[in-house]
Every structure is written in C-alpha cells, then in structure tokens.
GROMACS .gro file of C-alpha atoms in nm:
model
  203
    1ASP     CA    1  17.296  14.560   2.097
    2THR     CA    2  16.976  14.440   1.953
    3ILE     CA    3  16.926  14.279   1.618
    4VAL     CA    4  16.603  14.120   1.456
    5LEU     CA    5  16.694  13.788   1.295
    6PRO     CA    6  16.445  13.685   1.008
    7LEU     CA    7  16.279  13.343   0.965
    8GLY     CA    8  16.436  13.124   0.748
    9GLY     CA    9  16.821  13.107   0.806
   10GLU     CA   10  16.977  13.443   0.645
   11GLU     CA   11  17.290  13.511   0.796
   12VAL     CA   12  17.301  13.821   0.976
   13THR     CA   13  17.609  13.978   1.087
   14LEU     CA   14  17.636  14.077   1.473
   15ALA     CA   15  17.995  14.202   1.453
   16ASP     CA   16  18.270  14.271   1.191
   17ILE     CA   17  18.604  14.371   1.381
   18GLN     CA   18  18.903  14.473   1.226
   19GLY     CA   19  19.252  14.346   1.396
   20PRO     CA   20  19.455  14.281   1.534
   21GLY     CA   21  19.276  14.210   1.834
   22ALA     CA   22  19.075  13.939   2.057
   23ILE     CA   23  18.743  13.868   2.131
   24THR     CA   24  18.692  13.840   2.528
   25HIS     CA   25  18.334  13.795   2.612
   26ILE     CA   26  18.015  13.744   2.461
   27TRP     CA   27  17.644  13.775   2.602
   28THR     CA   28  17.333  13.686   2.443
   29THR     CA   29  16.972  13.610   2.538
   30PHE     CA   30  16.638  13.591   2.338
   31THR     CA   31  16.307  13.399   2.381
   32GLY     CA   32  16.370  13.086   2.180
   33ASP     CA   33  16.539  12.759   2.222
   34GLY     CA   34  16.923  12.658   2.180
   35ARG     CA   35  16.858  12.508   1.874
   36ASP     CA   36  16.682  12.807   1.688
   37ILE     CA   37  16.986  13.005   1.598
   38ILE     CA   38  17.330  12.908   1.440
   39LEU     CA   39  17.634  13.106   1.515
   40ARG     CA   40  17.919  13.131   1.264
   41PHE     CA   41  18.257  13.300   1.338
   42TYR     CA   42  18.526  13.374   1.044
   43TRP     CA   43  18.872  13.496   1.119
   44GLU     CA   44  19.103  13.694   0.901
   45GLY     CA   45  18.858  13.730   0.620
   46SER     CA   46  18.784  13.361   0.561
   47THR     CA   47  18.460  13.267   0.377
   48HIS     CA   48  18.458  12.950   0.566
   49PRO     CA   49  18.360  12.933   0.937
   50SER     CA   50  18.592  12.824   1.194
   51VAL     CA   51  18.292  12.815   1.461
   52GLU     CA   52  17.957  12.680   1.324
   53ALA     CA   53  17.717  12.589   1.598
   54PRO     CA   54  17.369  12.604   1.740
   55ILE     CA   55  17.380  12.887   2.002
   56GLY     CA   56  17.275  12.632   2.277
   57ASP     CA   57  17.537  12.373   2.204
   58PHE     CA   58  17.825  12.680   2.185
   59PHE     CA   59  17.728  12.793   2.514
   60GLY     CA   60  17.749  12.436   2.654
   61VAL     CA   61  17.399  12.326   2.660
   62ALA     CA   62  17.300  12.031   2.409
   63MET     CA   63  16.987  11.895   2.253
   64GLY     CA   64  16.816  12.256   2.235
   65VAL     CA   65  16.741  12.258   2.610
   66ASN     CA   66  16.758  12.593   2.809
   67ALA     CA   67  16.953  12.520   3.106
   68VAL     CA   68  17.183  12.660   3.358
   69ILE     CA   69  17.571  12.582   3.346
   70ASP     CA   70  17.871  12.714   3.536
   71SER     CA   71  18.230  12.655   3.409
   72PHE     CA   72  18.546  12.858   3.361
   73PRO     CA   73  18.497  12.955   2.999
   74ILE     CA   74  18.080  12.913   2.990
   75GLN     CA   75  17.796  13.054   3.235
   76VAL     CA   76  17.437  13.013   3.150
   77SER     CA   77  17.202  13.157   3.393
   78ALA     CA   78  16.836  13.280   3.413
   79GLU     CA   79  16.706  12.942   3.373
   80GLY     CA   80  16.919  12.923   3.053
   81ARG     CA   81  16.811  13.262   2.898
   82ALA     CA   82  17.126  13.441   2.962
   83ARG     CA   83  17.447  13.312   2.787
   84ASN     CA   84  17.789  13.406   2.832
   85CYS     CA   85  18.141  13.293   2.666
   86TRP     CA   86  18.480  13.407   2.809
   87TRP     CA   87  18.678  13.204   2.552
   88LEU     CA   88  18.980  13.449   2.453
   89MET     CA   89  18.940  13.438   2.081
   90PRO     CA   90  19.250  13.657   1.924
   91PHE     CA   91  19.293  13.748   1.543
   92ASN     CA   92  19.514  13.937   1.344
   93ARG     CA   93  19.352  14.090   1.029
   94ALA     CA   94  18.967  14.055   1.106
   95ALA     CA   95  18.694  13.862   1.300
   96ARG     CA   96  18.318  13.821   1.180
   97ILE     CA   97  18.057  13.681   1.386
   98THR     CA   98  17.707  13.620   1.249
   99ALA     CA   99  17.357  13.444   1.348
  100SER     CA  100  17.107  13.269   1.143
  101TYR     CA  101  16.728  13.208   1.293
  102VAL     CA  102  16.669  12.865   1.114
  103VAL     CA  103  16.296  12.844   1.237
  104PRO     CA  104  16.122  12.783   0.866
  105ARG     CA  105  15.921  13.065   0.750
  106SER     CA  106  15.625  12.790   0.718
  107THR     CA  107  15.599  12.743   1.111
  108PRO     CA  108  15.261  12.825   1.223
  109GLY     CA  109  15.267  13.124   1.461
  110ALA     CA  110  15.652  13.179   1.399
  111ARG     CA  111  15.796  13.549   1.397
  112ASN     CA  112  16.127  13.697   1.332
  113MET     CA  113  16.358  13.678   1.649
  114ALA     CA  114  16.512  13.973   1.851
  115LEU     CA  115  16.850  13.868   1.971
  116TYR     CA  116  17.025  14.097   2.216
  117TYR     CA  117  17.392  14.080   2.243
  118TYR     CA  118  17.722  14.205   2.367
  119ILE     CA  119  18.047  14.127   2.186
  120ASP     CA  120  18.359  14.260   2.419
  121TYR     CA  121  18.690  14.277   2.252
  122ARG     CA  122  19.029  14.450   2.301
  123ARG     CA  123  19.251  14.583   2.018
  124TYR     CA  124  19.625  14.501   1.982
  125GLY     CA  125  19.918  14.715   1.851
  126LYS     CA  126  20.058  14.471   1.610
  127PRO     CA  127  19.971  14.117   1.458
  128ASP     CA  128  20.083  13.799   1.654
  129PRO     CA  129  20.263  13.576   1.393
  130ALA     CA  130  20.186  13.238   1.625
  131VAL     CA  131  19.826  13.336   1.658
  132THR     CA  132  19.601  13.036   1.719
  133HIS     CA  133  19.211  13.058   1.609
  134PHE     CA  134  18.932  12.948   1.822
  135HIS     CA  135  18.746  12.668   1.637
  136ALA     CA  136  18.430  12.482   1.735
  137ARG     CA  137  18.191  12.255   1.512
  138PHE     CA  138  17.862  12.085   1.573
  139LEU     CA  139  17.818  11.739   1.476
  140GLU     CA  140  17.535  11.467   1.465
  141THR     CA  141  17.618  11.097   1.466
  142GLU     CA  142  17.438  10.808   1.345
  143VAL     CA  143  17.255  10.597   1.595
  144ALA     CA  144  17.507  10.448   1.826
  145GLU     CA  145  17.539  10.053   1.782
  146ARG     CA  146  17.670   9.860   2.118
  147GLY     CA  147  18.059   9.796   2.103
  148ARG     CA  148  18.105  10.027   1.814
  149LEU     CA  149  18.312  10.366   1.862
  150VAL     CA  150  18.133  10.666   1.810
  151THR     CA  151  18.355  10.957   1.697
  152LEU     CA  152  18.325  11.277   1.879
  153ALA     CA  153  18.602  11.487   1.722
  154ASP     CA  154  18.834  11.423   1.455
  155ILE     CA  155  19.074  11.721   1.439
  156LEU     CA  156  19.419  11.788   1.233
  157GLY     CA  157  19.648  12.056   1.289
  158ARG     CA  158  19.855  12.216   1.567
  159GLY     CA  159  19.635  12.337   1.856
  160HIS     CA  160  19.502  12.266   2.186
  161PHE     CA  161  19.180  12.032   2.209
  162VAL     CA  162  18.978  12.250   2.490
  163GLY     CA  163  18.689  12.013   2.522
  164LEU     CA  164  18.336  11.912   2.394
  165VAL     CA  165  17.975  11.938   2.469
  166MET     CA  166  17.795  11.628   2.416
  167GLY     CA  167  17.405  11.567   2.416
  168GLN     CA  168  17.219  11.221   2.359
  169ARG     CA  169  16.880  11.082   2.356
  170ALA     CA  170  16.820  10.715   2.435
  171ARG     CA  171  16.582  10.498   2.273
  172THR     CA  172  16.490  10.310   2.603
  173GLN     CA  173  16.517  10.391   2.988
  174GLY     CA  174  16.841  10.411   3.170
  175TRP     CA  175  17.179  10.554   3.209
  176PHE     CA  176  17.408  10.562   2.869
  177GLY     CA  177  17.716  10.673   3.027
  178GLU     CA  178  17.925  10.349   3.062
  179GLY     CA  179  18.095  10.411   2.720
  180ASP     CA  180  18.455  10.470   2.782
  181ASP     CA  181  18.617  10.757   2.644
  182ILE     CA  182  18.940  10.714   2.410
  183ILE     CA  183  19.140  11.001   2.290
  184THR     CA  184  19.466  10.949   2.052
  185VAL     CA  185  19.704  11.223   1.965
  186ASP     CA  186  19.918  11.210   1.665
  187GLY     CA  187  19.814  10.861   1.622
  188ARG     CA  188  19.907  10.716   1.952
  189LEU     CA  189  19.675  10.664   2.221
  190SER     CA  190  19.654  10.921   2.482
  191PHE     CA  191  19.390  10.859   2.720
  192ALA     CA  192  19.158  10.587   2.794
  193GLY     CA  193  18.875  10.645   3.057
  194THR     CA  194  18.661  10.485   3.257
  195GLY     CA  195  18.313  10.608   3.154
  196THR     CA  196  18.136  10.903   2.984
  197GLU     CA  197  18.018  11.033   3.322
  198ASP     CA  198  18.367  11.017   3.441
  199TYR     CA  199  18.506  11.214   3.156
  200PHE     CA  200  18.240  11.485   3.270
  201CYS     CA  201  18.317  11.458   3.624
  202ASP     CA  202  17.998  11.306   3.732
  203ALA     CA  203  17.896  10.987   3.878
   0.00000   0.00000   0.00000
C-alpha cells in the first residue's frame, strides 16, 4: 500500500487488524532518513504503544543513517532504502500500526512524505491465552561518563529479551566499544561480557 504522511508528526494508521492473528512480515520504503518517521504498534486495543521507535532504529540501523543490514529477523537492502522485518508478532483481539512523519512543517523545502509498505499477517481460529506481545522502545541516554554504567534496557514482566540496536556518537575520535556488557535477570547477574564490540560479534 502507499500512504502520504503529513509534516508535523500527525499519527496515521497503516494497519488495523482484528484478531486472533499474528503479523509475520513488514516491508517499507521512502525517501527520507531513519529518524524521520516514528512507528507505533498497539496490541489488543491499548491506547499505549508497545512499540515506539524511529523507523531506522526499529529496522536495525541507528542514528538516522540509511545502511544495509542482514540478520535473521531484519534485513535492510538497496543502500538502506528497503526495510524488512520478520519478527512474529501475535495478538488475540487486535493490532494497530501507525506512522508519524516528525519533520517540522517549518522545515525549508520539506513536503509530505509518501510511505510505501506491506504488512503481512495470518489469522488464527481461536485466541491463545498464553500469547506474548512484541515490545520495542527507543531510548536516548545522557552523555556517558567514564566508569559509570549506561542502562540500555530496564524491563519488567515475563518474556524473552531478543536483542537491541545501539548507536553512538563520540566526541573524540577512536573506538568506543570497550565497555563491558552486563545483563542481570531477576536481580541476579546473568552475563558479564568482554566488550561492546564482542556483544555485537565484531572485533
């Protein structure tokens, strides 16, 4: 489908799906940057989004950059212009997905944005009482200080942590990735890593 998103951040509905069912695939493309559009997902008629993130960060590329990524649940191709998400997102009563084009109306030369997208889903015959909902949230931290931990995620409730996307801007040149990754579960140390780059399987 194609929808025109107005300047200024108005929330526009991309899909309003009655359940029970599951979203299985999302594809989008547009001519802007990864921080120009905010995606929100609402499950089961809630007025509070369970997903709220810039479109680039949701599809795995931070800092508003358009870049290629290839992972199991996310693929971004065509120099960052084509974004695909394969997360399975089940729901029982309803799912609603919206987009907001957050470029201000006062921006010189800015125009409304055409967003092209598919949202593929399947329907189920009956609700699942044990359904777990997909959640994602965008956070920005204060300027990091040497020796002080930076919290990347603080999550309450039952579920599975499936990963994170991290972007960083340095005030000085050089590699930033030596901060050790630490994960606690239910108040107990679960994982103590050897550096940010190692967590992301780089070196």
